[in-house]
XYZ file of C-alpha atoms in Angstrom:
353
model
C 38.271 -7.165 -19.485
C 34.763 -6.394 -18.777
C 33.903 -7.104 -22.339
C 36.117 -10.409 -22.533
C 34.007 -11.901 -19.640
C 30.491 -10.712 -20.363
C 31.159 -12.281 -24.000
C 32.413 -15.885 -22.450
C 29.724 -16.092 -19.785
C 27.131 -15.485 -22.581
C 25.582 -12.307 -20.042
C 22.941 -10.759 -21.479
C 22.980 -7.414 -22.583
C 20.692 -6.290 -20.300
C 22.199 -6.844 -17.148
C 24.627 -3.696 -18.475
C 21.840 -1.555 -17.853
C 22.144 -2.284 -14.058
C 25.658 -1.862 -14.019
C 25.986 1.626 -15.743
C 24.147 2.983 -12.159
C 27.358 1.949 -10.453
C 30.704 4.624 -10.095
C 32.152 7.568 -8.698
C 29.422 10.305 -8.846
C 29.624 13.890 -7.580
C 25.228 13.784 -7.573
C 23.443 11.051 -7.844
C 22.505 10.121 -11.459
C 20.300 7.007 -12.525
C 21.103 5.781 -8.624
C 17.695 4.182 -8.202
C 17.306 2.391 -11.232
C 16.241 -1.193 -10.667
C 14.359 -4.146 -12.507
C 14.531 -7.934 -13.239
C 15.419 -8.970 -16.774
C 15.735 -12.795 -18.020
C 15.647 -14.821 -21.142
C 14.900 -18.259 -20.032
C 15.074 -20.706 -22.837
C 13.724 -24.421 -21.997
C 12.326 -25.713 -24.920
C 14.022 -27.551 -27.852
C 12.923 -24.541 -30.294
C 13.804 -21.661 -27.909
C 17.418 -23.077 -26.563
C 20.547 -21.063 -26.816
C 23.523 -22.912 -29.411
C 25.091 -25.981 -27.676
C 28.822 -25.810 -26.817
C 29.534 -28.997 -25.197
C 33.140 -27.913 -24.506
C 31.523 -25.178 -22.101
C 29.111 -27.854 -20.616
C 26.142 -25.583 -22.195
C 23.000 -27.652 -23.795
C 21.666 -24.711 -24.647
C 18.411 -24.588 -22.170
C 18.881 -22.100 -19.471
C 17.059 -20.447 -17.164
C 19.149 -17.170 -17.142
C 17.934 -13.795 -15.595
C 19.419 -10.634 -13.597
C 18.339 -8.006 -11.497
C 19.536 -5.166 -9.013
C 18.312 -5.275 -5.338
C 19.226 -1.676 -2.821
C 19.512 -1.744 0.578
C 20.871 0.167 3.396
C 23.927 0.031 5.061
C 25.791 1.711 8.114
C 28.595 4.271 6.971
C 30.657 5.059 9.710
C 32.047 8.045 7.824
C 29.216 9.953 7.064
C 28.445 12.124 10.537
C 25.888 13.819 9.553
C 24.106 10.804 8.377
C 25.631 7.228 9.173
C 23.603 5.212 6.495
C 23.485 4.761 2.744
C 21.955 2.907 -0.091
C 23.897 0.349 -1.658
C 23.400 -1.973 -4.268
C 23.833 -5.167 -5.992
C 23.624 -6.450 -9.352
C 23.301 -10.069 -10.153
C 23.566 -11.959 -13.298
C 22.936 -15.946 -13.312
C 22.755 -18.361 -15.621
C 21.056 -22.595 -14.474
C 21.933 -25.291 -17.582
C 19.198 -27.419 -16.680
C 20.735 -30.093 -18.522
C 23.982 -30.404 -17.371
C 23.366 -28.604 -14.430
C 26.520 -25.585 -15.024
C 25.464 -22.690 -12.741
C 27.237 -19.400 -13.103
C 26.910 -16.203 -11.418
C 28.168 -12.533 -11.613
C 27.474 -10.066 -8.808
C 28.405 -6.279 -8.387
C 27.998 -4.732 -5.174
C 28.870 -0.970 -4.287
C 31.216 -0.088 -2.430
C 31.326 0.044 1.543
C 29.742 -2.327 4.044
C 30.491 -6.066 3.442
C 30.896 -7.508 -0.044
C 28.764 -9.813 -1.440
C 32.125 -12.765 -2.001
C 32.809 -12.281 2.093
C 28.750 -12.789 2.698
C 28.802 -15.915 0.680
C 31.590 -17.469 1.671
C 30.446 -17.035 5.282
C 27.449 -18.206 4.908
C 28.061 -21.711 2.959
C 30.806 -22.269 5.910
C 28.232 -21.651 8.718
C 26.266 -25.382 9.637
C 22.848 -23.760 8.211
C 24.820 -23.071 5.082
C 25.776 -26.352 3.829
C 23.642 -26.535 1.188
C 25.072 -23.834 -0.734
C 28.178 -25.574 -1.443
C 26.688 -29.059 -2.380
C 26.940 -29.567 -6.205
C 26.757 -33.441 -6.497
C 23.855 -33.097 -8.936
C 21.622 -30.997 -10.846
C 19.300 -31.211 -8.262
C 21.498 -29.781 -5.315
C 22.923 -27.461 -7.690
C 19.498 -25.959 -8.184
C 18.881 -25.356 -4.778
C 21.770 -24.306 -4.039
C 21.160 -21.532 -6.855
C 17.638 -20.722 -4.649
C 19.512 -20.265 -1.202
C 21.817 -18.009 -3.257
C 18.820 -15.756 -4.499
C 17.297 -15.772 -0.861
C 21.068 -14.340 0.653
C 20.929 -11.299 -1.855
C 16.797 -11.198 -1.121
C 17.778 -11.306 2.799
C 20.169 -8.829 2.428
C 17.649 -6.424 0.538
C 15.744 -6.363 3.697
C 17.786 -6.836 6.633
C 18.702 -3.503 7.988
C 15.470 -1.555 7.045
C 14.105 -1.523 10.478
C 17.000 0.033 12.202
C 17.215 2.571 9.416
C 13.655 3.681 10.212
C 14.340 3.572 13.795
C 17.167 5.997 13.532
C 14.950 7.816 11.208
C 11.893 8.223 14.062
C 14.928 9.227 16.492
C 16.325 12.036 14.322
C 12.422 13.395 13.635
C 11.509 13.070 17.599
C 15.031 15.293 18.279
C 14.014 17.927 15.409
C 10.048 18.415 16.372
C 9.278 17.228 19.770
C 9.743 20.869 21.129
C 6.720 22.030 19.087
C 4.767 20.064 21.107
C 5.778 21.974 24.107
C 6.274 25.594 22.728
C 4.333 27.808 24.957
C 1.555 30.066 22.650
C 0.395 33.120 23.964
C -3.244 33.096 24.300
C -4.571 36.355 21.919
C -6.378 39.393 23.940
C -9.509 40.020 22.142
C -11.072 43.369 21.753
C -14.205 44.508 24.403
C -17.081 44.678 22.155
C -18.748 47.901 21.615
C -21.964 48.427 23.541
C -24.359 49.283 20.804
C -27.513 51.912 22.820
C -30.426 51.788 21.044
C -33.374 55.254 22.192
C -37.066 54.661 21.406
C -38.755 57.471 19.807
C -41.654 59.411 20.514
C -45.143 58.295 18.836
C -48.352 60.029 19.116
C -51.743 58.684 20.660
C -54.091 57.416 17.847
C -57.247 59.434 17.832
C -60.575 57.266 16.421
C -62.391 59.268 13.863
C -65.279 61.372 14.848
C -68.976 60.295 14.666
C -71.147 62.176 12.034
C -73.866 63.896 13.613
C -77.822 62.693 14.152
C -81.128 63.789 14.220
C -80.950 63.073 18.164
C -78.107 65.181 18.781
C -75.990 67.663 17.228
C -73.368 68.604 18.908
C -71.309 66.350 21.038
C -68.778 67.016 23.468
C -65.224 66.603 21.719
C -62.563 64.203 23.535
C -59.402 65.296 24.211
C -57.123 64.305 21.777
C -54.468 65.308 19.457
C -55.454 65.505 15.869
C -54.232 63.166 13.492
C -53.430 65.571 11.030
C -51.383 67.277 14.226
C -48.914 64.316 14.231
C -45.409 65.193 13.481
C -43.970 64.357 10.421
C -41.727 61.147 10.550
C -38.198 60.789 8.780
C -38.191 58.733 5.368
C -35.372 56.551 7.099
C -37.382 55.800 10.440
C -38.987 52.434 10.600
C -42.205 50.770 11.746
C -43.763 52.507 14.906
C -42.193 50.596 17.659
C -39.148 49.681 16.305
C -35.565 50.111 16.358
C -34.416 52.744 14.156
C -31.189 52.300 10.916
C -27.925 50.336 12.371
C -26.031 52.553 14.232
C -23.110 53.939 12.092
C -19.869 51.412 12.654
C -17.300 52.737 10.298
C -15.310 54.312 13.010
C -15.035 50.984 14.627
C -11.674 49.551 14.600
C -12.143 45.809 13.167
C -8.345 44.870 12.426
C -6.987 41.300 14.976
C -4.886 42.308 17.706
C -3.395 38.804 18.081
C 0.595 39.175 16.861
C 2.563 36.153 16.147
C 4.482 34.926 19.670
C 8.379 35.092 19.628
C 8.653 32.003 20.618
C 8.777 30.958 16.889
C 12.172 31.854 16.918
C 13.417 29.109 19.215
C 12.702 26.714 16.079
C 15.485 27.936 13.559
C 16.655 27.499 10.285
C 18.790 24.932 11.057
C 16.099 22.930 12.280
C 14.363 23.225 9.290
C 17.308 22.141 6.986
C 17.231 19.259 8.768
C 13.810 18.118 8.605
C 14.088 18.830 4.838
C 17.080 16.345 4.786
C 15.183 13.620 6.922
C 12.069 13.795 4.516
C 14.351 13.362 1.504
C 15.997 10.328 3.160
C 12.549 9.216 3.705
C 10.806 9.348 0.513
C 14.589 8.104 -0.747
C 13.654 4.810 1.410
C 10.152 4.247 0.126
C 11.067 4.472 -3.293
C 13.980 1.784 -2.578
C 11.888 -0.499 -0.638
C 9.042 -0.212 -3.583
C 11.523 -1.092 -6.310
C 12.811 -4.087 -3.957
C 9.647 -5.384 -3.248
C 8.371 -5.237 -7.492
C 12.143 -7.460 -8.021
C 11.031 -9.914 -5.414
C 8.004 -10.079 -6.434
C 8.942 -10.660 -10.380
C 11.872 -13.243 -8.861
C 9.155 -15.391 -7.293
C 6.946 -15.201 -10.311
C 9.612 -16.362 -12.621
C 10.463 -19.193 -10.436
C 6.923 -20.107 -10.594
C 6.520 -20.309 -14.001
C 9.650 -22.076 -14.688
C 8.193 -24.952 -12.397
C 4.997 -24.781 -13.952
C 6.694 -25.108 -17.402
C 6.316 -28.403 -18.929
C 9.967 -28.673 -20.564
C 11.520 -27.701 -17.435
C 13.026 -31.131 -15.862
C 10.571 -33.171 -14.324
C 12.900 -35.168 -12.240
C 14.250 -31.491 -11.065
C 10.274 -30.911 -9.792
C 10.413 -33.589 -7.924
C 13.902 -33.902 -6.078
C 13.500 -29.657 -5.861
C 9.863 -29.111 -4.298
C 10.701 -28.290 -0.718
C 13.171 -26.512 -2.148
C 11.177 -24.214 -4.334
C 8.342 -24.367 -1.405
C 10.576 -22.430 0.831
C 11.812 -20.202 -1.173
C 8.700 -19.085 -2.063
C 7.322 -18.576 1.184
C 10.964 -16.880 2.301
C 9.961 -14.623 -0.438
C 6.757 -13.792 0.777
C 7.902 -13.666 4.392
C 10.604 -11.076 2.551
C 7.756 -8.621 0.995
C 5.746 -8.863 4.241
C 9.437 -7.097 6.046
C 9.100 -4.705 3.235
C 4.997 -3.224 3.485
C 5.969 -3.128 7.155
C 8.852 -0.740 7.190
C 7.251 1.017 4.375
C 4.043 1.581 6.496
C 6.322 3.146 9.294
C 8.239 5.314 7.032
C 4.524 6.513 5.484
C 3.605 7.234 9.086
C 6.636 9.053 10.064
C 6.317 11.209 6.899
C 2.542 11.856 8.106
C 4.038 12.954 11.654
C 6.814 15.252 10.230
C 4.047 17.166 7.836
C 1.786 17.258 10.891
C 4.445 18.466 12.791
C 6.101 21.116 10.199
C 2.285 22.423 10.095
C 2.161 23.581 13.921
């Protein structure tokens, strides 16, 4: 069936790629693969072959691509999110203005028919479902990309919020965990003794003519002096460092018991809530590179010059806005991913104490 349809609808063979992430799965295998693919054809020597029955001239703008986001799962109690995605396939005859469309969504949370078709009902919506021309089919095709873009983004902030909730409950105690202060040793009084030196004697006069004798001081002879170790120092000095191998020089701080009010369990946990971190930033990254290559692609195709000029002209508010919802899109994105960065900077900070 799957073949029948891909073949009539002309898909191209890479949107398969996306759609072999999708199905049952005991672990998680090629779950986070994501890209934007498209072979636009506008030009007389580039178009596709012309079936006329099919209303298909032949010059398309056809692409696809696979957007993630996160949705509430009521089931899961030990974690109420997951990542879903989407994977969406469309084709724009810029001639006769045929649009088609083939989206995938995973399962759980709204579906992407439901979202649609509640959306081109709403009053804001009514320009999804106007098809009176190529021109109004063209934007409609643009509010179509923005609902899937929208959707890529919308819940991302509550996700981290729940996220910051989950790390205050697991690490907020270490902030208040009590530390004994560690007793530190007295220091050893170190006594140092001064030795006894002799009194320097100055050398004896030779004698005169005047007089030959003198009357000797008293004194004690230099060569009287008593003999000095090898290991003493100057005169007047402190003698060798006293001996301190009997000193005991090993910490007497010991690790506080307190530790063990933080327990394994905890620990599991914070494990889990880092993977479901670092799970988020690389989902919001690969979001924000399909956005970015969406807008890009629409920007060239405008730029083109064999893309329909009287489509430029009736479509550029149109294309305007979608470009800055885009933007305003990506902007969602850094933001979320700069609070997931800082709560992963908070839990390491916070593992290390």
């Amino acid at each position: 069936m799957l073949m029948t349809a891909a073949s009539y609808h002309q898909i191209l063979p890479s949107f398969l790629d996306f759609l072999f992430s999708f199905g049952a799965q005991h672990h998680a295998e090629d779950f986070f693969f994501a890209g934007f693919r498209h072979d636009t054809r506008l030009s007389d020597l580039e178009k596709a072959a012309t079936i006329s029955a099919l209303g298909r001239s032949g010059r398309v703008v056809q692409l696809c691509y696979s957007l993630r986001s996160v949705e509430a799962a009521r089931g899961q109690e030990s974690w109420p999110w997951s990542v879903r995605g989407t994977a969406t396939h469309h084709t724009f005859d810029v001639e006769t203005g045929r649009a088609g469309w083939a989206i995938v969504k995973g399962e759980g949370g709204a579906s992407m028919k439901d979202r649609i078709i509640t959306e081109t009902s709403s009053q804001n919506g009514k320009m999804l479902n106007k098809f009176g021309s190529r021109s109004q089919v063209f934007a409609s095709t643009l509010l179509t990309h923005l609902l899937l873009c929208n959707w890529s983004a919308e819940n991302w902030r509550w996700y981290v919020n729940y996220m910051e909730k989950e790390v205050q409950a697991v690490t907020r105690k270490t902030l208040s965990m009590n530390i004994a202060k560690p007793q530190r040793e007295p220091k050893p009084t170190l006594v140092f003794t001064r030795t006894t030196t002799g009194v320097l004697v100055p050398p004896k006069k030779s004698p005169t003519s005047k007089s030959l004798t003198t009357t000797s001081r008293s004194g004690i002879p230099l060569g009287q002096l008593p003999q000095k170790s090898s290991n003493a120092g100057p005169p007047g000095l402190a003698g060798p460092p006293p001996d301190l191998s009997n000193l005991s020089m090993s910490a007497s701080y010991k690790p506080s018991q307190q530790y063990s009010e933080f327990s394994f369990k905890d620990m599991r946990r914070i494990e889990n809530i880092e993977e479901h971190m670092n799970e988020a930033l690389l989902v919001m990254t690969l979001n924000d590179k399909v956005l970015s290559a969406l807008a890009q692609h629409y920007a060239s195709v405008l730029e083109s010059t064999h893309f329909p000029s009287d489509l430029k002209v009736d479509c550029e508010m149109d294309c305007r806005r979608f470009a800055d919802r885009i933007s305003n899109i990506r902007t969602e994105i850094a933001t979320q991913k700069t609070r997931v960065n800082t709560l992963l900077r908070l839990l390491a900070d916070r593992k290390a104490l």
